[in-house]
Coordinates of C-alpha atoms in Angstrom, one line a residue:
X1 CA -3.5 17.3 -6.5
X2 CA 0.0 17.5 -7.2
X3 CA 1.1 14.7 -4.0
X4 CA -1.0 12.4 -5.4
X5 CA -0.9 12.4 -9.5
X6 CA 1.0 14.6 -12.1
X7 CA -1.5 16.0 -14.6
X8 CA -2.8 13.8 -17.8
X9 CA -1.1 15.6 -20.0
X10 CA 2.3 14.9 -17.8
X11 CA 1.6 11.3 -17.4
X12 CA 1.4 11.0 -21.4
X13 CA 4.5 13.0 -22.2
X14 CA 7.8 11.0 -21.9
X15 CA 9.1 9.5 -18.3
X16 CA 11.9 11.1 -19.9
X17 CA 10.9 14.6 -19.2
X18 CA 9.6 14.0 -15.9
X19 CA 13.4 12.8 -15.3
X20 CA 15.2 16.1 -16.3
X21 CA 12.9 17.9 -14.4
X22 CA 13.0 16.6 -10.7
X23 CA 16.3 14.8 -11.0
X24 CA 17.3 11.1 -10.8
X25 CA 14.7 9.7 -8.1
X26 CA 12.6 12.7 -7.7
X27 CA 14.7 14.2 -5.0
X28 CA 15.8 17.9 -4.9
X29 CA 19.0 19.0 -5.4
X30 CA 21.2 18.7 -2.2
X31 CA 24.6 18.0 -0.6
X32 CA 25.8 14.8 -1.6
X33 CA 25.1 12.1 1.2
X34 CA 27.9 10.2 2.2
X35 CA 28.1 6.6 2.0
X36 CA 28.8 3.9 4.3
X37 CA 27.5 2.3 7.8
X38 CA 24.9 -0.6 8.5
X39 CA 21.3 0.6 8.5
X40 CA 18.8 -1.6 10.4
X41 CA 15.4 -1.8 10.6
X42 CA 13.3 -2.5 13.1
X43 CA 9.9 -3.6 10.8
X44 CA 6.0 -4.0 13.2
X45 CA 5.5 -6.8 10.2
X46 CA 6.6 -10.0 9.0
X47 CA 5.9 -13.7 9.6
X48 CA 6.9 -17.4 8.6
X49 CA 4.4 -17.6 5.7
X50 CA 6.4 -14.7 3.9
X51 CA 7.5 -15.5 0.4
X52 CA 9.9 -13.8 -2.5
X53 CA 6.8 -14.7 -4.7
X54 CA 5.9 -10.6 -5.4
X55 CA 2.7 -11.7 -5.7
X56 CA 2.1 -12.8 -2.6
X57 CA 3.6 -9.8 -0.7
X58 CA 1.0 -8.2 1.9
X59 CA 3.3 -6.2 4.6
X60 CA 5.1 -3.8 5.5
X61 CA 8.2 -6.2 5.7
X62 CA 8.1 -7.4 2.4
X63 CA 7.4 -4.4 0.9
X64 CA 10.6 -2.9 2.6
X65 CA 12.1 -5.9 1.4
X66 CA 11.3 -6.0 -2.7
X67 CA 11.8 -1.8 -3.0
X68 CA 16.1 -2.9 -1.2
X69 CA 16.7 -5.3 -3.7
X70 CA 14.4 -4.8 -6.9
X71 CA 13.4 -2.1 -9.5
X72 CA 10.4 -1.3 -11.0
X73 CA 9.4 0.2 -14.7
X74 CA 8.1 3.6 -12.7
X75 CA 8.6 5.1 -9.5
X76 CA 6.1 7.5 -7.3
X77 CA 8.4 9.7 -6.6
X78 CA 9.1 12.2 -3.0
X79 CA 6.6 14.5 -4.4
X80 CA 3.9 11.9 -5.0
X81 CA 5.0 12.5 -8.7
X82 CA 5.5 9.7 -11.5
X83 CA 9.0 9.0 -12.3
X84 CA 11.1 6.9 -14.7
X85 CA 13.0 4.1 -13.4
X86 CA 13.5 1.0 -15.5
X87 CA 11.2 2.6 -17.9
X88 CA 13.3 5.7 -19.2
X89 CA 10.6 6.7 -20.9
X90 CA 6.9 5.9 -22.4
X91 CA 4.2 6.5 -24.6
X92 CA 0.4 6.5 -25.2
X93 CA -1.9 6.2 -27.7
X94 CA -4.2 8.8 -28.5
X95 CA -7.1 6.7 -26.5
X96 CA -4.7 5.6 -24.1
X97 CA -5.5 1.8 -24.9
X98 CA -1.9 1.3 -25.7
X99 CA 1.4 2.0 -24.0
X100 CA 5.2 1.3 -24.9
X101 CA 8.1 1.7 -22.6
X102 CA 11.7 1.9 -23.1
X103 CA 13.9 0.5 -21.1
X104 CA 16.7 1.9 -19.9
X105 CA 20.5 0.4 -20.0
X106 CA 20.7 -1.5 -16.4
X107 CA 21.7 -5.1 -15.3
X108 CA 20.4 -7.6 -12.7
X109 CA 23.3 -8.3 -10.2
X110 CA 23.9 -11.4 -11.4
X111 CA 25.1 -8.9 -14.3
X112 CA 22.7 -9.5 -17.2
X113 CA 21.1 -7.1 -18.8
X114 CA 17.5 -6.2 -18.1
X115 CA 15.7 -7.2 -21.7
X116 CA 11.6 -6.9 -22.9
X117 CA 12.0 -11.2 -21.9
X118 CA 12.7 -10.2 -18.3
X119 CA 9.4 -7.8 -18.3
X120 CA 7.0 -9.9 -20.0
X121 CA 8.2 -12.9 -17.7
X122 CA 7.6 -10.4 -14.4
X123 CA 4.0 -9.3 -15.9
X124 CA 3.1 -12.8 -17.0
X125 CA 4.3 -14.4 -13.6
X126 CA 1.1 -12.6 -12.1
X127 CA -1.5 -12.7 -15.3
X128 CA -2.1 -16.8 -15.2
X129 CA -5.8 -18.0 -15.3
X130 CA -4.7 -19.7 -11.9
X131 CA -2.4 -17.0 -10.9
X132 CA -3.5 -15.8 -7.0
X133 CA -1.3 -13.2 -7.1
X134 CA -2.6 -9.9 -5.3
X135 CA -1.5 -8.0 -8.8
X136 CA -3.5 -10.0 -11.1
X137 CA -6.8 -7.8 -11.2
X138 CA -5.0 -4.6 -11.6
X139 CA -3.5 -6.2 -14.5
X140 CA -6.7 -7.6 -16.0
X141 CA -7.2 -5.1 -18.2
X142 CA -4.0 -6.3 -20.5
X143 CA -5.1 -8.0 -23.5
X144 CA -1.5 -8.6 -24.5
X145 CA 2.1 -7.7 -23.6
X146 CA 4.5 -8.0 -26.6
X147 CA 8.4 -7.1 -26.9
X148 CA 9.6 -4.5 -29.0
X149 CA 13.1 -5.5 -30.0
X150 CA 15.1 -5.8 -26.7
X151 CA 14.9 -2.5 -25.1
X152 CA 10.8 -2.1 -25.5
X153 CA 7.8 -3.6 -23.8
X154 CA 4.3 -2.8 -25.5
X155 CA 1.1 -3.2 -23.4
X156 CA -2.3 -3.6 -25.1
X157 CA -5.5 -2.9 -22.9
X158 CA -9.2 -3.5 -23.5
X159 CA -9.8 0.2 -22.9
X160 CA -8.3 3.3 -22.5
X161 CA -6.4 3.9 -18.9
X162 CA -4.7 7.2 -18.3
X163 CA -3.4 6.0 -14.9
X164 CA -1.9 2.9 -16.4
X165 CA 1.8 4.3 -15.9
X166 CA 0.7 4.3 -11.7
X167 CA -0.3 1.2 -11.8
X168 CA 3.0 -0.2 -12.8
X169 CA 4.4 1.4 -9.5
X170 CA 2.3 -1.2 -7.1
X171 CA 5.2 -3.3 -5.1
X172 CA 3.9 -6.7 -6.5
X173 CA 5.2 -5.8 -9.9
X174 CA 9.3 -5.6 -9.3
X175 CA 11.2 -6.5 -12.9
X176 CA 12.6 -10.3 -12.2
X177 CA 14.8 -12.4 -14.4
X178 CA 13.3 -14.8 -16.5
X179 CA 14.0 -17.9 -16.7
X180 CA 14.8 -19.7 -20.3
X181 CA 11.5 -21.2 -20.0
X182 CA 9.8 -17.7 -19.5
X183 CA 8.7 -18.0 -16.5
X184 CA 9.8 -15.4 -13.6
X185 CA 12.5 -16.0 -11.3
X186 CA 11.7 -14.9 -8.2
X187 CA 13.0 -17.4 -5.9
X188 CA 16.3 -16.6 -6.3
X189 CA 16.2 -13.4 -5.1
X190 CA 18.0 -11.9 -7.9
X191 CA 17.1 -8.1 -8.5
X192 CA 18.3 -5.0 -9.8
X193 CA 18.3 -2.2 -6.9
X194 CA 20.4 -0.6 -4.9
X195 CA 21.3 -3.6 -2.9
X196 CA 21.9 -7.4 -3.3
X197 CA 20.3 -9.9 -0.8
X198 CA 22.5 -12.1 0.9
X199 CA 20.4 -13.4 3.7
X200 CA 16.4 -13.9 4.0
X201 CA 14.6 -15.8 7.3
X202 CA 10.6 -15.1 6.5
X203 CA 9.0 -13.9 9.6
X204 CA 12.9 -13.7 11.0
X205 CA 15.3 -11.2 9.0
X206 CA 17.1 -10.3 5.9
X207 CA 20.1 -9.3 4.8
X208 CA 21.7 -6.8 2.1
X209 CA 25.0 -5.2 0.4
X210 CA 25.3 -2.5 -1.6
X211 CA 25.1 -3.2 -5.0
X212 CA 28.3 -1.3 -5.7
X213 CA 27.4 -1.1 -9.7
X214 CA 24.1 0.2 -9.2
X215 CA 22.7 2.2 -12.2
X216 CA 21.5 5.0 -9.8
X217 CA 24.1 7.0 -8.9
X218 CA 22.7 8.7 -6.6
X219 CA 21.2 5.9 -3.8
X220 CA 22.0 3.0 -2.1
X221 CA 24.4 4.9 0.5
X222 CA 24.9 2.6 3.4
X223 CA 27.6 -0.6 3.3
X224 CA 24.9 -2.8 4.2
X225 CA 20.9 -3.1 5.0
X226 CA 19.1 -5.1 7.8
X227 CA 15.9 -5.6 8.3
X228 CA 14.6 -7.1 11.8
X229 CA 10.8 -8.2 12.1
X230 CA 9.8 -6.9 15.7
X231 CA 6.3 -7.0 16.0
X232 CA 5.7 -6.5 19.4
X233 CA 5.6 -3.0 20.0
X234 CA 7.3 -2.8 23.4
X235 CA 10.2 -4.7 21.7
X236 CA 10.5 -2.7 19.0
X237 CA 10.6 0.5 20.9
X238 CA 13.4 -0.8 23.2
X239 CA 15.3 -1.6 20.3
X240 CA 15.4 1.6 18.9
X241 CA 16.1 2.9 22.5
X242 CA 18.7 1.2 23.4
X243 CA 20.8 1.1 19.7
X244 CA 20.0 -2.3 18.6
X245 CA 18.4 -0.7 15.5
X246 CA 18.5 2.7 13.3
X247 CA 15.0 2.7 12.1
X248 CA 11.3 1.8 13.9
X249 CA 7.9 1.8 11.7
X250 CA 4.9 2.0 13.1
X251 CA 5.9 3.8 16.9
X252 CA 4.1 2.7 19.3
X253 CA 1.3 6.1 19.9
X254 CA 0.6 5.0 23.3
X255 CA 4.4 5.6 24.4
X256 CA 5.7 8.1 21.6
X257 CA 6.5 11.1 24.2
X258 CA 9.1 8.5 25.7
X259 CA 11.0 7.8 22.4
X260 CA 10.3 12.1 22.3
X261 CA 12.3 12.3 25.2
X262 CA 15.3 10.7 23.9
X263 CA 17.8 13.4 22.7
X264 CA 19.1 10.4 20.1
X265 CA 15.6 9.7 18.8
X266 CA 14.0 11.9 15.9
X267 CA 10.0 10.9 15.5
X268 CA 8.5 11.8 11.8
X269 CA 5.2 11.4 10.7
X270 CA 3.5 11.9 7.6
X271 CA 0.2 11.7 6.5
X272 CA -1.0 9.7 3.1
X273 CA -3.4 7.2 1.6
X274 CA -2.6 4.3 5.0
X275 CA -6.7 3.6 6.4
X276 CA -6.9 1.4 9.5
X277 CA -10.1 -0.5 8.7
X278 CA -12.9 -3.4 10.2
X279 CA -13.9 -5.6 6.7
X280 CA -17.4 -7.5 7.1
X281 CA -17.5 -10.0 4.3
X282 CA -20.4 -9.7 3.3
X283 CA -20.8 -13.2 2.4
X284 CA -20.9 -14.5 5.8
X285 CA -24.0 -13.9 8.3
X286 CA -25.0 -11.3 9.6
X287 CA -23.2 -9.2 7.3
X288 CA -24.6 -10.6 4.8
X289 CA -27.6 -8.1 5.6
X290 CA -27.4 -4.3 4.7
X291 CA -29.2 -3.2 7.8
X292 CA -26.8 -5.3 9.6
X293 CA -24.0 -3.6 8.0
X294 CA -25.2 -0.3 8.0
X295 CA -26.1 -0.8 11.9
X296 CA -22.5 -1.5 12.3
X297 CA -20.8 1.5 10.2
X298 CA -23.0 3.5 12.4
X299 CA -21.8 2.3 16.5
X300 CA -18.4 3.6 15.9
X301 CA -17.0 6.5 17.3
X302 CA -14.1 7.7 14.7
X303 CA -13.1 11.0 16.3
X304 CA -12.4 8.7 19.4
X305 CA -10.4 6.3 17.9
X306 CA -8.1 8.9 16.3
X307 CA -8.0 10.5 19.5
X308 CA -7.1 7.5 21.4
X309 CA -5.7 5.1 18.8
X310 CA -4.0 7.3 16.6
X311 CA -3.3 9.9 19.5
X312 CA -4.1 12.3 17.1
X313 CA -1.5 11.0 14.3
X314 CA -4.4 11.4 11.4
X315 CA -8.0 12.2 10.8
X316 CA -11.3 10.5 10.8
X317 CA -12.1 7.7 7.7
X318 CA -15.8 7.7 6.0
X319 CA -16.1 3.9 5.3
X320 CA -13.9 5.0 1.9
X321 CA -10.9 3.8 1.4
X322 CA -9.6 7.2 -0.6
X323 CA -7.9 9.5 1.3
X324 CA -8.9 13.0 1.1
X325 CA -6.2 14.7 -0.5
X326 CA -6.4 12.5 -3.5
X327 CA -7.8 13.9 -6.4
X328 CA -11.3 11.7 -6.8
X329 CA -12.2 12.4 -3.3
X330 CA -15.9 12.6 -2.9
X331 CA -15.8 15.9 -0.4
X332 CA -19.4 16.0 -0.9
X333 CA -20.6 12.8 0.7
X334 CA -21.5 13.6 4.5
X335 CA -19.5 12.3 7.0
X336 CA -20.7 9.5 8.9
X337 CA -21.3 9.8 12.8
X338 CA -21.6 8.0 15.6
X339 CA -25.7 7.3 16.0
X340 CA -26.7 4.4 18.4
X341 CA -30.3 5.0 17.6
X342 CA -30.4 5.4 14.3
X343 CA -28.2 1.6 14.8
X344 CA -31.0 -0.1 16.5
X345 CA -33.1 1.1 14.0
X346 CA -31.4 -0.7 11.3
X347 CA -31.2 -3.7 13.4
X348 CA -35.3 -3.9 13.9
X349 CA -35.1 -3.2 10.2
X350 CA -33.2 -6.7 10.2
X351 CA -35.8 -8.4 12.1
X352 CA -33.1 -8.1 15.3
X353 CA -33.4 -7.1 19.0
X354 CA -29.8 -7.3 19.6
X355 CA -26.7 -8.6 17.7
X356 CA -23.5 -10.9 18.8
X357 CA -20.3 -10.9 16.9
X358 CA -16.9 -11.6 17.1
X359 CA -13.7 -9.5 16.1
X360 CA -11.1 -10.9 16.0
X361 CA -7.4 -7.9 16.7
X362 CA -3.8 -8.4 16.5
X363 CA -0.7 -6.3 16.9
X364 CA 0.2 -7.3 13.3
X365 CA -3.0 -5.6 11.7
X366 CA -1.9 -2.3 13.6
X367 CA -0.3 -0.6 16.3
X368 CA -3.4 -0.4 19.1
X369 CA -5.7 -2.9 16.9
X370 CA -6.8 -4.0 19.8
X371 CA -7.3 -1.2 21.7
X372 CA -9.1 0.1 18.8
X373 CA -11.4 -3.3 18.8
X374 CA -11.9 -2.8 22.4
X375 CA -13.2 0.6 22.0
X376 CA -15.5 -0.6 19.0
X377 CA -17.1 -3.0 21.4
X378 CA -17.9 -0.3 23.9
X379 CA -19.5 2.0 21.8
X380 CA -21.4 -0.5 19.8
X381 CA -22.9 -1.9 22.9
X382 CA -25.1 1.1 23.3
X383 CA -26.5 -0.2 20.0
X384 CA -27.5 -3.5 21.6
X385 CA -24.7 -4.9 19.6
X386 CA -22.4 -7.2 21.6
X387 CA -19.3 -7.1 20.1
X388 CA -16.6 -10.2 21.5
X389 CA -12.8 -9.2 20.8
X390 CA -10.9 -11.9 20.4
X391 CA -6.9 -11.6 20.1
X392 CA -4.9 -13.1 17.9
X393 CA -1.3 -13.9 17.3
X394 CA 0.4 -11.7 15.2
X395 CA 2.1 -14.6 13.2
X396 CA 0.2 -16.0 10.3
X397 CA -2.6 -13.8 11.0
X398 CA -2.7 -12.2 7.5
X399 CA -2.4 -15.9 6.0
X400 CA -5.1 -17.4 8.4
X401 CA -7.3 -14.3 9.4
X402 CA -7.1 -11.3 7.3
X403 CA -9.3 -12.3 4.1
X404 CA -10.9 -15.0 6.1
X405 CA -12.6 -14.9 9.3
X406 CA -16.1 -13.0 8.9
X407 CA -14.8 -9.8 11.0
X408 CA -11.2 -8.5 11.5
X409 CA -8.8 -5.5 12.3
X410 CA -7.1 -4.5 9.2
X411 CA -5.0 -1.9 7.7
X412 CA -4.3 -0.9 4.4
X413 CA -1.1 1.3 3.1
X414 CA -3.6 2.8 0.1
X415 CA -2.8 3.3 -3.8
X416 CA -1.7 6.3 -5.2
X417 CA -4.2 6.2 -7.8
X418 CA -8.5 5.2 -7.1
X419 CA -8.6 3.0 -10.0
X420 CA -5.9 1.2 -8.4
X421 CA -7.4 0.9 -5.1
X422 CA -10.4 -0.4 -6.3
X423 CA -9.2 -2.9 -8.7
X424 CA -7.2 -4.6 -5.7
X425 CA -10.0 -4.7 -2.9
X426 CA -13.4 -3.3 -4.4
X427 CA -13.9 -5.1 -7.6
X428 CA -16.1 -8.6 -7.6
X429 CA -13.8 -11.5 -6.9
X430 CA -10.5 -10.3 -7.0
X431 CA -8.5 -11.9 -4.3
X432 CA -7.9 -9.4 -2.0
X433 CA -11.3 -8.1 -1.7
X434 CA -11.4 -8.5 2.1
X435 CA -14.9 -7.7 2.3
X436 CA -16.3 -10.1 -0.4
X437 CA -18.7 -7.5 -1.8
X438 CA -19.9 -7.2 -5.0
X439 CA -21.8 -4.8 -6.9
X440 CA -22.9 -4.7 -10.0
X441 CA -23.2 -0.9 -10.6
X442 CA -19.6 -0.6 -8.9
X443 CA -18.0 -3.1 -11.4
X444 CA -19.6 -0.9 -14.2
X445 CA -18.1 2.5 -13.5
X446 CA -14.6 1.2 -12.1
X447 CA -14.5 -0.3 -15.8
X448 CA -16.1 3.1 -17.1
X449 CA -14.1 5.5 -15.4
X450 CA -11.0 4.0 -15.9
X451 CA -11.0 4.5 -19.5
X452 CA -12.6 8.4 -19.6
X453 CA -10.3 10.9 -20.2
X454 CA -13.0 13.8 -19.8
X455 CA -11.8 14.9 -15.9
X456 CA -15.3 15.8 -14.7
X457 CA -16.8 12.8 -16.1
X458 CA -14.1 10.6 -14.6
X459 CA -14.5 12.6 -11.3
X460 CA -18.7 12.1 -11.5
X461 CA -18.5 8.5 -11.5
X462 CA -15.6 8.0 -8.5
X463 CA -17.8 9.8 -6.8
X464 CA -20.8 7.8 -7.3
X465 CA -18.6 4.8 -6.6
X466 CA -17.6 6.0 -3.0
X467 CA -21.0 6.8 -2.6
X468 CA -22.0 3.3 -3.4
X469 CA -19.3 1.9 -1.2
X470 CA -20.1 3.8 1.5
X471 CA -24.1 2.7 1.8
X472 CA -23.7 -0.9 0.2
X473 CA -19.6 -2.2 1.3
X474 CA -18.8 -4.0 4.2
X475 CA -15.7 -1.5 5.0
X476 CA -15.4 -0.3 8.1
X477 CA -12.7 2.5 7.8
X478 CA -12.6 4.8 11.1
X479 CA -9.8 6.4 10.5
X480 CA -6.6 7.5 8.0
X481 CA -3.6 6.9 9.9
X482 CA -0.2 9.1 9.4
X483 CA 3.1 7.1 9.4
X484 CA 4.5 7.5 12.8
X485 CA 8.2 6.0 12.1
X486 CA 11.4 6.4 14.9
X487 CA 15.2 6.8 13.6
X488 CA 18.3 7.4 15.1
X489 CA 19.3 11.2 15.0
X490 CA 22.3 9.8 12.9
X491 CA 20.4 8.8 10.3
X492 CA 19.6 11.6 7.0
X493 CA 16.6 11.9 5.2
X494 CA 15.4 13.7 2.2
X495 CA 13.9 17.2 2.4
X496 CA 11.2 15.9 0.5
X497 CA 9.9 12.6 2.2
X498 CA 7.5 9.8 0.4
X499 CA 4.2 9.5 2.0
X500 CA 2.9 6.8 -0.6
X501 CA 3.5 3.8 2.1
X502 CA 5.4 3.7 5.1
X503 CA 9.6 4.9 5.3
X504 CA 9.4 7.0 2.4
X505 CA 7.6 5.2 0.1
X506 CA 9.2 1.8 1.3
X507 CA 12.3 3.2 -0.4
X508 CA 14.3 4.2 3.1
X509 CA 17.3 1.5 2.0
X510 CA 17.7 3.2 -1.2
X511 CA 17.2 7.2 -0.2
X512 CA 18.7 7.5 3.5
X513 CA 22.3 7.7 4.8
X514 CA 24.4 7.9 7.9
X515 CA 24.8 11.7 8.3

């Protein structure tokens, strides 16, 4: 699957390569974009507890925020394809246990150069023994990161990973200055992309300008960037109707054929990896019981919530977090429906008549997570499940809720590769394992799989982790929501359009213009 992963044999050649062949940034050729103009965004996400720490970035906000200002050492591309960016180009060992990149010529915008210190100090700010950073078990696999000279970073794993290159793409890992110490500097807010910050209010705003010395030539058109958190949706919408923003994420489904309506509004979705799930940590009664779980996964009704929720902006989830147009989809596990008896069934099994829990839904988790709760408790209740929504506020909820409380609306943007999904929310004890589950058999294979290079025996044992997941995990995922975003019929886009997260790829700032 093309969207999703270039071919091994691609991903081993040079980044190099991959450049000539798509063009700087993976876009196709086209008329050049002018430059010029203030963009502002209009973001569903952001709250007081935000940080520059990259480690600790879990939004949509700050996402938006670290692609403006920062580079990485690769790129997913338009296309879905990997591309070079502070890497210029890399290579593998035969066993893929070992990978060097060079980096290309490009400064920070305080104007030093980009060095191996500057890398290792980014990598190492997230690889600490007391390190909480949301990066640090898809980078446990590194035995060691040494510099080559100035212009080359060597990483040594404990096994082979293929996808390795991908992994260096996730948005905690921007390229930072380092400090003389070593450490990272990431409170400074000193990056390398297309724009430098000027302004940052967490849970408020920030501000950019163009970087006008930019290494990429071809980016960073607009003057300025703002970005705006607006989490409640009404708001958001009327700011986008009435001109006090350019750009809306996450349109409201409920009232999308209004902003249709508007002859200066252009609505675009896109369909990717984004999964609007329900965690159960496991480790809290009752979900601490299979039967309890399973009971659960089975007094939802998905095509409803996509119908209703989504308003038909995606397509029913199977308690996986892997979309299915990615390439270790398991197409062969049977998709799970809405069963109220076979529910009760499980609960007896659990030595229960009847079962009361609490969710607990806010704006912030997603557009209609409420709703969406609200029709959960509904359906389960023919399951002699009682099912008490309880709303929460949208600020701090992802620092006092998500990855807390036993039960909880959640949404996750997805990772362009499985192992990389996994490693962030599947494996035992990493920190952002909302659900808290652990298996033994899972740990296994994710550690197994990663390093196989045979395709079909890599593909065998995803699948038998999904499977695994789907009987034993406390995920909940109903549904695989598109990204529904609103933008001002002034504002240009790329013929080809990232569907990796949320306004294209996160990387709107750096790929749009004022047409």
């Amino acid at each position: 699957n093309q969207r999703n992963g270039i071919t091994r044999r691609g991903l081993m050649q040079t980044g190099a390569a991959a450049g000539l062949l798509v063009g700087l940034g993976g876009q196709p050729l086209r008329a050049a974009p002018k430059r010029g103009g203030t963009m502002r965004f209009g973001m569903a996400h952001g709250q007081t507890s935000d940080s520059l720490d990259p480690g600790t970035h879990e939004n949509g906000f700050t996402a938006l925020l670290v692609f403006t200002y920062c580079n990485y050492l690769t790129e997913v591309g338009p296309d879905g394809n990997l591309n070079p960016e502070l890497a210029e180009s890399w290579e593998a060992s035969a066993d893929a246990s070992q990978w060097t990149f060079k980096l290309r010529d490009a400064t920070f915008h305080d104007g030093r150069k980009i060095t191996s210190k500057d890398v290792l100090a980014s990598m190492n700010h997230h690889r600490g023994e007391d390190s909480q950073s949301a990066a640090k078990p898809i980078l446990s696999a590194v035995q060691d990161i040494t510099a080559v000279g100035d212009d080359a970073i060597k990483f040594v794993l404990d096994a082979g990973n293929a996808d390795f290159p991908f992994i260096l793409t996730d948005y905690h890992l921007p390229i930072l200055p380092a400090n003389e110490d070593g450490s990272c500097d990431w409170q400074s807010g000193i990056g390398s992309g297309g724009y430098k910050m000027v302004n940052y209010e967490p849970g408020v705003r920030a501000d950019f300008e163009r970087a006008d010395d930019y290494w990429k030539k071809d980016a960073a058109y607009f003057d300025k960037v703002e970005m705006l958190a607006i989490v409640d949706p009404v708001a958001r919408t009327n700011a986008l109707m009435t001109g006090a923003v350019d750009v809306i994420d996450r349109v409201d489904l409920k009232t999308h054929n209004l902003l249709k309506r508007n002859p200066n509004v252009v609505i675009h979705s896109a369909t990717g990896t984004q999964h609007y799930t329900f965690p159960m940590r496991v480790n809290a009664a009752p979900f601490d019981n299979p039967d309890v779980r399973m009971a659960m996964k089975l007094s939802i009704k998905r095509q409803e919530m996509v119908d209703k929720i989504l308003q038909g902006f995606g397509e029913v989830g199977n308690d996986l977090p892997i979309s299915s147009g990615q390439r270790f989809f398991n197409k062969d596990l049977p998709q799970r429906e809405y069963d109220p008896e076979k529910a009760k069934a499980h609960l007896k099994k659990a030595g229960l008549d009847s079962l009361d829990v609490t969710l607990i839904a806010a704006d912030a988790a997603f557009s209609g997570a409420v709703d969406a709760a609200q029709l959960f408790a509904a359906s389960a209740k023919e399951s002699g499940i009682n099912m008490n929504v309880e709303r929460a506020a949208s600020d701090g909820y992802w620092s006092n809720i998500w990855n807390s409380k036993p039960f909880c609306a959640c949404y996750w943007g997805g990772r362009p590769v499985e192992d990389q999904m996994f490693s962030t929310a599947y494996q035992s004890g990493v920190p952002w394992n909302d659900t808290a589950w652990s298996n033994e058999r899972f740990d296994e294979l994710l550690i197994k799989a990663r390093a196989e290079l045979n395709e079909d025996s890599r593909r065998a044992m995803y699948y038998e982790m999904q499977e695994i997941l789907h009987n034993d995990g406390g995920l909940i995922a109903p549904m695989f929501a598109a990204y529904v975003t609103g933008r001002s019929k002034k504002v240009a886009v790329p013929e080809v359009y990232g569907t990796n997260w949320s306004l294209d790829g996160s990387r709107a700032a750096e790929r749009w213009w004022f047409a």
